[in-house]
Short mmCIF file of C-alpha atoms and ligand atoms in Angstrom, two decimals:
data_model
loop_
_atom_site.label_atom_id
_atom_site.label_comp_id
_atom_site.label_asym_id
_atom_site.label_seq_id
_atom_site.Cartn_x
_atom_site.Cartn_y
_atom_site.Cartn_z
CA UNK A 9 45.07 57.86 -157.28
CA UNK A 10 47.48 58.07 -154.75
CA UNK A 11 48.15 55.88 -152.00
CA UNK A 12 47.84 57.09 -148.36
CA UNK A 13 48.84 54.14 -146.17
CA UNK A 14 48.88 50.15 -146.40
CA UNK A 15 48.19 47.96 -143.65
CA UNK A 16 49.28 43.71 -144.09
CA UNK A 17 45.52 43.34 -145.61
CA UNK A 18 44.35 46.52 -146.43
CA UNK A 19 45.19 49.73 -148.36
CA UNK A 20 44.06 53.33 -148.29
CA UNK A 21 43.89 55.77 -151.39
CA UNK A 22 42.80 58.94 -151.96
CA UNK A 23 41.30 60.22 -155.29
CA UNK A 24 42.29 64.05 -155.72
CA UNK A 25 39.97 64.17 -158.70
CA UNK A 26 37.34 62.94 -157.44
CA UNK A 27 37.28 64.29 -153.85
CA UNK A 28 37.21 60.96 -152.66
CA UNK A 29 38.73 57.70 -150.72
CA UNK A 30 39.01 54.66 -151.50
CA UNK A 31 39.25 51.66 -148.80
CA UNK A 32 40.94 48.45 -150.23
CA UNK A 33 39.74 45.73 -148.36
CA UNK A 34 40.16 42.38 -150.34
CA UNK A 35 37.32 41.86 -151.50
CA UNK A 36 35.93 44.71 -152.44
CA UNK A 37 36.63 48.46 -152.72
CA UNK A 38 34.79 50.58 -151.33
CA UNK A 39 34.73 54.68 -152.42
CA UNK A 40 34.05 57.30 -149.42
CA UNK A 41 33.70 60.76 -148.70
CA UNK A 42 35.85 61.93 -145.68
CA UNK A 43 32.65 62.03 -143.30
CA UNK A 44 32.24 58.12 -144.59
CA UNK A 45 35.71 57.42 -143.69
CA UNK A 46 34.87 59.46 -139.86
CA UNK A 47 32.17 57.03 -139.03
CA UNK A 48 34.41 54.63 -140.25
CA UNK A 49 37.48 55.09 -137.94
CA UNK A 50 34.64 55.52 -135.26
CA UNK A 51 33.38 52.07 -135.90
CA UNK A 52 36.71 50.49 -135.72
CA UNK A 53 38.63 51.84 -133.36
CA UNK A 54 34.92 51.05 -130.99
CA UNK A 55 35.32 47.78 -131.64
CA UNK A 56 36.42 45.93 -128.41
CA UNK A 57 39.46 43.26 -129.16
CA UNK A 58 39.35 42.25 -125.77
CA UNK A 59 35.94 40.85 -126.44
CA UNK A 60 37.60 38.64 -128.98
CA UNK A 61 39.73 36.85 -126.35
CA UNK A 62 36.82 36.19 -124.24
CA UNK A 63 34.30 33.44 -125.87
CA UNK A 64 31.73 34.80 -123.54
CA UNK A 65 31.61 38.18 -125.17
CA UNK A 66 32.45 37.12 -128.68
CA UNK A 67 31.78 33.52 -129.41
CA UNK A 68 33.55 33.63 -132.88
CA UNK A 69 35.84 35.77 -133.20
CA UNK A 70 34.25 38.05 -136.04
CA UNK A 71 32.94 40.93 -136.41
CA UNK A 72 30.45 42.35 -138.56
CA UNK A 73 31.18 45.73 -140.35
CA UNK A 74 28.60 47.88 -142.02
CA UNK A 75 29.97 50.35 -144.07
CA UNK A 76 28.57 53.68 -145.87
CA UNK A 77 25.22 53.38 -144.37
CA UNK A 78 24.59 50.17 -144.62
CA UNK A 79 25.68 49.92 -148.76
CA UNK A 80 28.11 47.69 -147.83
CA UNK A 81 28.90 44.71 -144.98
CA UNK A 82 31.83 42.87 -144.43
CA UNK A 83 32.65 40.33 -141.94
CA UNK A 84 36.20 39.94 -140.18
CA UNK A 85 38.07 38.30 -138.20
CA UNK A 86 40.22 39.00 -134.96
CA UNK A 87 43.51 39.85 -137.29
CA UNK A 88 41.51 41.40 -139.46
CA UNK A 89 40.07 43.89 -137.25
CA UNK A 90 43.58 44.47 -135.74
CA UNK A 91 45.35 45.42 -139.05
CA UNK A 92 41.91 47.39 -140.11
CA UNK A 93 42.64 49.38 -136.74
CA UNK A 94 46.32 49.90 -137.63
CA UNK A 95 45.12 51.07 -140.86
CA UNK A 96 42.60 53.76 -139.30
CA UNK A 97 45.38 54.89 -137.02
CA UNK A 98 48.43 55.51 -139.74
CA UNK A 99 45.74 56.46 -142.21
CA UNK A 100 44.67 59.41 -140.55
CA UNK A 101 48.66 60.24 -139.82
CA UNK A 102 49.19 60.06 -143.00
CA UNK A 103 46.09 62.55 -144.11
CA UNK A 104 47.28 65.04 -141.42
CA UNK A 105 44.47 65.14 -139.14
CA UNK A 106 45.49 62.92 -136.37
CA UNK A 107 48.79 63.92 -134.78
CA UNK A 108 49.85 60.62 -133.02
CA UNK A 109 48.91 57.31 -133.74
CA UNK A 110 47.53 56.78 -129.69
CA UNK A 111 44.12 55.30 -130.10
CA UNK A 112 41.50 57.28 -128.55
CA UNK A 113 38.79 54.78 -128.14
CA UNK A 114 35.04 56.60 -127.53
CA UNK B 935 49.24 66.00 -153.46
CA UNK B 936 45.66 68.04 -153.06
CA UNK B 937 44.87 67.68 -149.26
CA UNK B 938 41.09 66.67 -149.31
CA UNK B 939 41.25 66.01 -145.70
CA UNK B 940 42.43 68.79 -144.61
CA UNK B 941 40.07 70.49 -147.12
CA UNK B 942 37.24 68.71 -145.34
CA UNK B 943 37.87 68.92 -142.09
CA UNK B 944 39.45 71.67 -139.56
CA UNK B 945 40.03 70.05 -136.32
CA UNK B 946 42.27 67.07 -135.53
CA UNK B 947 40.48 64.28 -135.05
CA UNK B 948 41.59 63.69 -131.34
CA UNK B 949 40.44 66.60 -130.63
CA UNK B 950 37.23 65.26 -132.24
CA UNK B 951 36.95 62.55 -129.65
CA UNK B 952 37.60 64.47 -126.80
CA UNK B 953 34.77 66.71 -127.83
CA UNK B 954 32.30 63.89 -128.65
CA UNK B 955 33.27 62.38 -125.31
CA UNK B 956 32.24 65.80 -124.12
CA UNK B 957 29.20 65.99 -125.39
CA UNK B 958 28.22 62.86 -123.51
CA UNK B 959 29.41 63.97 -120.45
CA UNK B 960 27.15 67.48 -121.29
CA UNK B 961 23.99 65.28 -122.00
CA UNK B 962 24.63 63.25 -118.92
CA UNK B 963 24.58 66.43 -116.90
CA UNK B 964 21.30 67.53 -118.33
CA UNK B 965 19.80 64.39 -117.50
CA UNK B 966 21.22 63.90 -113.74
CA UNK B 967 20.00 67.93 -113.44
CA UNK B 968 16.10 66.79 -114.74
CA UNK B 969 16.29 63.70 -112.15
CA UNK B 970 17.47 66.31 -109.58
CA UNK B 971 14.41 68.51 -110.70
CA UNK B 972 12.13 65.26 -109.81
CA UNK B 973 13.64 64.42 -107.16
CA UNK B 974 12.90 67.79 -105.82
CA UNK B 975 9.12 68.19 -107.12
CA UNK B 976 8.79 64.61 -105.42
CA UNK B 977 10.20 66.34 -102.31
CA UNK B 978 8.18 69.70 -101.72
CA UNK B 979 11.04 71.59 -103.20
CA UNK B 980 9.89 73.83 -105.79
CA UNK B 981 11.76 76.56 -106.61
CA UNK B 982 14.79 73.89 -106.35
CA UNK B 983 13.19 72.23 -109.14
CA UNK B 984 12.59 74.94 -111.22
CA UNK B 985 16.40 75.73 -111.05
CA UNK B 986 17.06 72.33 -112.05
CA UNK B 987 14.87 72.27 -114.54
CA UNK B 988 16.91 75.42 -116.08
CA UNK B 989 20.54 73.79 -115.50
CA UNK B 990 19.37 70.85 -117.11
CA UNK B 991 18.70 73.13 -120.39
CA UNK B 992 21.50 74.76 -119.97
CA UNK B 993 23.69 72.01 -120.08
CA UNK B 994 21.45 70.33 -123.27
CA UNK B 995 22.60 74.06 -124.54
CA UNK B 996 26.49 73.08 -124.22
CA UNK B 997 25.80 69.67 -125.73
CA UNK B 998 24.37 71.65 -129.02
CA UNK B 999 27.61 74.13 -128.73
CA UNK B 1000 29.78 71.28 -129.19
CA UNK B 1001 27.30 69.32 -131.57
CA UNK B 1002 27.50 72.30 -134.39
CA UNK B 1003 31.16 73.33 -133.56
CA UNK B 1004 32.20 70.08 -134.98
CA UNK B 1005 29.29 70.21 -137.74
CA UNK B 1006 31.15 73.28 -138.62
CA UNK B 1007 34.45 72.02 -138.32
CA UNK B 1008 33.58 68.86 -140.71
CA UNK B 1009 33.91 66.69 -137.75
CA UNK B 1010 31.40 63.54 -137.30
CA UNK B 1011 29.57 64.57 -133.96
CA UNK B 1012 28.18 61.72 -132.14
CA UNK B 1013 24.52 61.69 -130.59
CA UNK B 1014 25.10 60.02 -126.64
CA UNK B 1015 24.36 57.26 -125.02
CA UNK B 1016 22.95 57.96 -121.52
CA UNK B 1017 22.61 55.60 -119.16
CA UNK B 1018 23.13 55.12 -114.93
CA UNK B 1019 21.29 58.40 -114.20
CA UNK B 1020 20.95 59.08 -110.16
CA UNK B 1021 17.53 59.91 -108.73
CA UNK B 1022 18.40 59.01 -105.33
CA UNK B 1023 19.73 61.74 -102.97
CA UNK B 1024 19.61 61.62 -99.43
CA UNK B 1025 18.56 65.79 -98.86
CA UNK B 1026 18.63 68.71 -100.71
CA UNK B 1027 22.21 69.23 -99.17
CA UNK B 1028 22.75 66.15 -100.70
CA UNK B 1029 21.55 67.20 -103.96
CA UNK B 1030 23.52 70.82 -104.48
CA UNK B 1031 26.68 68.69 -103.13
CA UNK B 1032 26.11 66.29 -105.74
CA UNK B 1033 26.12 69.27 -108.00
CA UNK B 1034 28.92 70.63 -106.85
CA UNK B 1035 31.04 67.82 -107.61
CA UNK B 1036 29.43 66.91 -111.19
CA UNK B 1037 30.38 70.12 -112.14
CA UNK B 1038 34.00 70.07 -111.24
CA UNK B 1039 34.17 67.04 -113.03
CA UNK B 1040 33.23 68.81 -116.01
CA UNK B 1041 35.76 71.63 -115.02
CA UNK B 1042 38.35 68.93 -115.12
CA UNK B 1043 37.32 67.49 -118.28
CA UNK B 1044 37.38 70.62 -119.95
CA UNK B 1045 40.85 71.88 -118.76
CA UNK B 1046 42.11 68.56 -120.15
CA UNK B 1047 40.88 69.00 -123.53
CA UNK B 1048 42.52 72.55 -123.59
CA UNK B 1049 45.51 71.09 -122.55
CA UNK B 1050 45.70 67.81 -125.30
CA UNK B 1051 44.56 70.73 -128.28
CA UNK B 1052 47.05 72.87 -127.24
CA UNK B 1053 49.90 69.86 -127.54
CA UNK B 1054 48.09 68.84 -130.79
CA UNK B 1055 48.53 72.29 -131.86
CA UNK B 1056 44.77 72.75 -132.60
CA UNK B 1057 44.47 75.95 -132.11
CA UNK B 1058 40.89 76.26 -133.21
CA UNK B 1059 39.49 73.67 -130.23
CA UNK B 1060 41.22 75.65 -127.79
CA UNK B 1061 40.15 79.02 -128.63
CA UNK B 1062 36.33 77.44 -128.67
CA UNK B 1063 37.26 76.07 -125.60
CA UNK B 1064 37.83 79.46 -124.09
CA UNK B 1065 33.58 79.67 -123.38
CA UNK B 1066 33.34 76.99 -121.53
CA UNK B 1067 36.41 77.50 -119.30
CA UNK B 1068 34.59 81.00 -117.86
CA UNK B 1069 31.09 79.10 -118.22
CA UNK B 1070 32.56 76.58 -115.82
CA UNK B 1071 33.49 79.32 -113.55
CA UNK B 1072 30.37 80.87 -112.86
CA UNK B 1073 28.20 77.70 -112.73
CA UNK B 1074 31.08 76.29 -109.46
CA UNK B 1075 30.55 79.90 -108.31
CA UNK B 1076 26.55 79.89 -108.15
CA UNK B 1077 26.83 76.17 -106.67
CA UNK B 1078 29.05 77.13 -103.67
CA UNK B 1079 27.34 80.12 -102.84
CA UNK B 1080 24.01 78.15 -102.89
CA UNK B 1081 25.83 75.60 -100.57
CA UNK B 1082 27.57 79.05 -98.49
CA UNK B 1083 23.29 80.04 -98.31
CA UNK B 1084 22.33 76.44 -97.18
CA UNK B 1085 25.26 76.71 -94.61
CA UNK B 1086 24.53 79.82 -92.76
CA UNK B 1087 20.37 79.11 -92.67
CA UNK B 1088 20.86 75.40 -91.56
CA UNK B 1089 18.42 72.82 -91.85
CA UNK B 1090 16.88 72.58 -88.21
CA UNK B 1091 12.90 73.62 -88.71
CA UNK B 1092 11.88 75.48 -91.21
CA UNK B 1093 15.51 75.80 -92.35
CA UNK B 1094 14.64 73.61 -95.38
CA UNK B 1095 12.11 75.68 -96.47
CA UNK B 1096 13.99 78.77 -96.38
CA UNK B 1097 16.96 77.35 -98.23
CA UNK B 1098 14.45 76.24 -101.07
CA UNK B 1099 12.64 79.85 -101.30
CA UNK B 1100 16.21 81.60 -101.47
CA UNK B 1101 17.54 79.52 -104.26
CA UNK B 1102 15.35 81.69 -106.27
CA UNK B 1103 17.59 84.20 -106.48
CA UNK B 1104 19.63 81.70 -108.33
CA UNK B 1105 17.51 81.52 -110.93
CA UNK B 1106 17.51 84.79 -113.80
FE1 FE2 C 1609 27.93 72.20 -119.04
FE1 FE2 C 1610 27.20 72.83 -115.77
#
């Protein structure tokens, strides 16, 4: 398994083998296919961290995360989501397929 | 290292966002084009209607362009969100100028994404790309010479009449 990129919290690896991802995220790893690892990205780099400044919008300061089609669910935080959306960004550098690491938010 | 992503997936993915983005902005034409089409059945003009009843297919036809290019380029294409969709309009002048602009938008839009996949290097968007500049061409073209028709019969008496039962020729 080779590693692709490491955020503070997180760390991305890719399984040549196995045609497959895997997303370290503390407490648990999850295994993706690329498509998994698209909706991903999607999801994250949607999430609004302006909402997390405004206790209006986002009374906590957490977000909830539902991964692979619902298999898995996380929960994080404001600095989580930040170094999970640095993570998406250099990730996909690092794979090749994005060419700058400019967030495009849908 | 084996490049699985690259494997998977042709496109860069900001080139994948710029074409989900336009496939929102293709779905929200279709639907401003079927309020259009009410607006004119609500307003006695029918053949008006009917040609906005056929632009707003057409444009559901570029959404599903862009929906299977990125199936096909193992992109992760993203069904839209519509929402704030016009039915007000002050005329039919109103209406085909309303048009007009909505589809230089899109014009816009488009030449941008050419531009950013030609920086990116994505060669593949751009040539895909090349359909819908030309497309883009010919639907401004019809546009302004329905508004060039509206001009010339005005809309004093049965002008508005007359402008409805020539847009026909509009319509193949
Ligand atoms: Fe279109
Ligand atoms: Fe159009």
């Amino acid at each position: 398994m080779v590693e692709i990129y490491r955020s503070k919290y997180y760390s991305l690896h890719q399984a040549a083998n196995e045609r497959a991802f895997y997303l370290d995220l503390g407490q648990k790893t999850v295994r993706m296919s690329l498509c998994q690892l698209l909706s991903l990205r999607h999801k994250v780099l949607s999430i609004s961290i302006e909402t997390h400044f405004d206790s209006d919008l986002n009374k906590h300061g957490f977000e909830v995360l539902m991964l692979c089609n619902k298999e898995h669910l996380f929960i994080l935080n404001t600095l989580e989501i930040i170094d999970l959306k640095n993570l998406v960004e250099h990730g996909f550098v690092a794979l090749g397929l994005s060419a700058e690491k400019e967030t495009i938010a849908a | 290292m084996k490049d699985i992503a690259r494997q998977s997936m042709s496109i860069k993915v900001e080139s994948m966002d710029m074409l989900n983005a336009q496939i929102k902005m293709e779905a929200h034409a279709s639907a401003t084009y079927l309020a259009m089409a009410s607006w004119c059945e609500q307003n006695g003009f029918f053949t008006s209607a009917k040609f906005f009843f056929k632009q707003a297919e057409e444009e559901r036809e570029h959404m599903m362009k862009i929906f299977n290019f990125l199936v096909d380029t193992g992109g992760s294409p993203i069904s839209p969100e519509i929402t704030n969709i016009n039915h007000d309009y002050a005329s039919i002048v109103d209406v085909f100028e309303n048009t007009l602009e909505h589809e230089v938008k899109v014009t816009k839009s488009i030449h941008n994404i050419v531009k950013k996949a030609r920086d990116l290097g994505d060669i593949a968007t751009e040539r895909f790309l090349d359909w819908f500049v030309m497309e883009q061409v010919e639907e401004e073209n019809t546009i302004r010479d329905i508004l060039d028709m509206i001009a010339i019969t005005g809309t004093e008496g049965v002008g508005l009449q007359m402008i409805d039962n020539q847009v026909a020729k509009w319509i193949e």
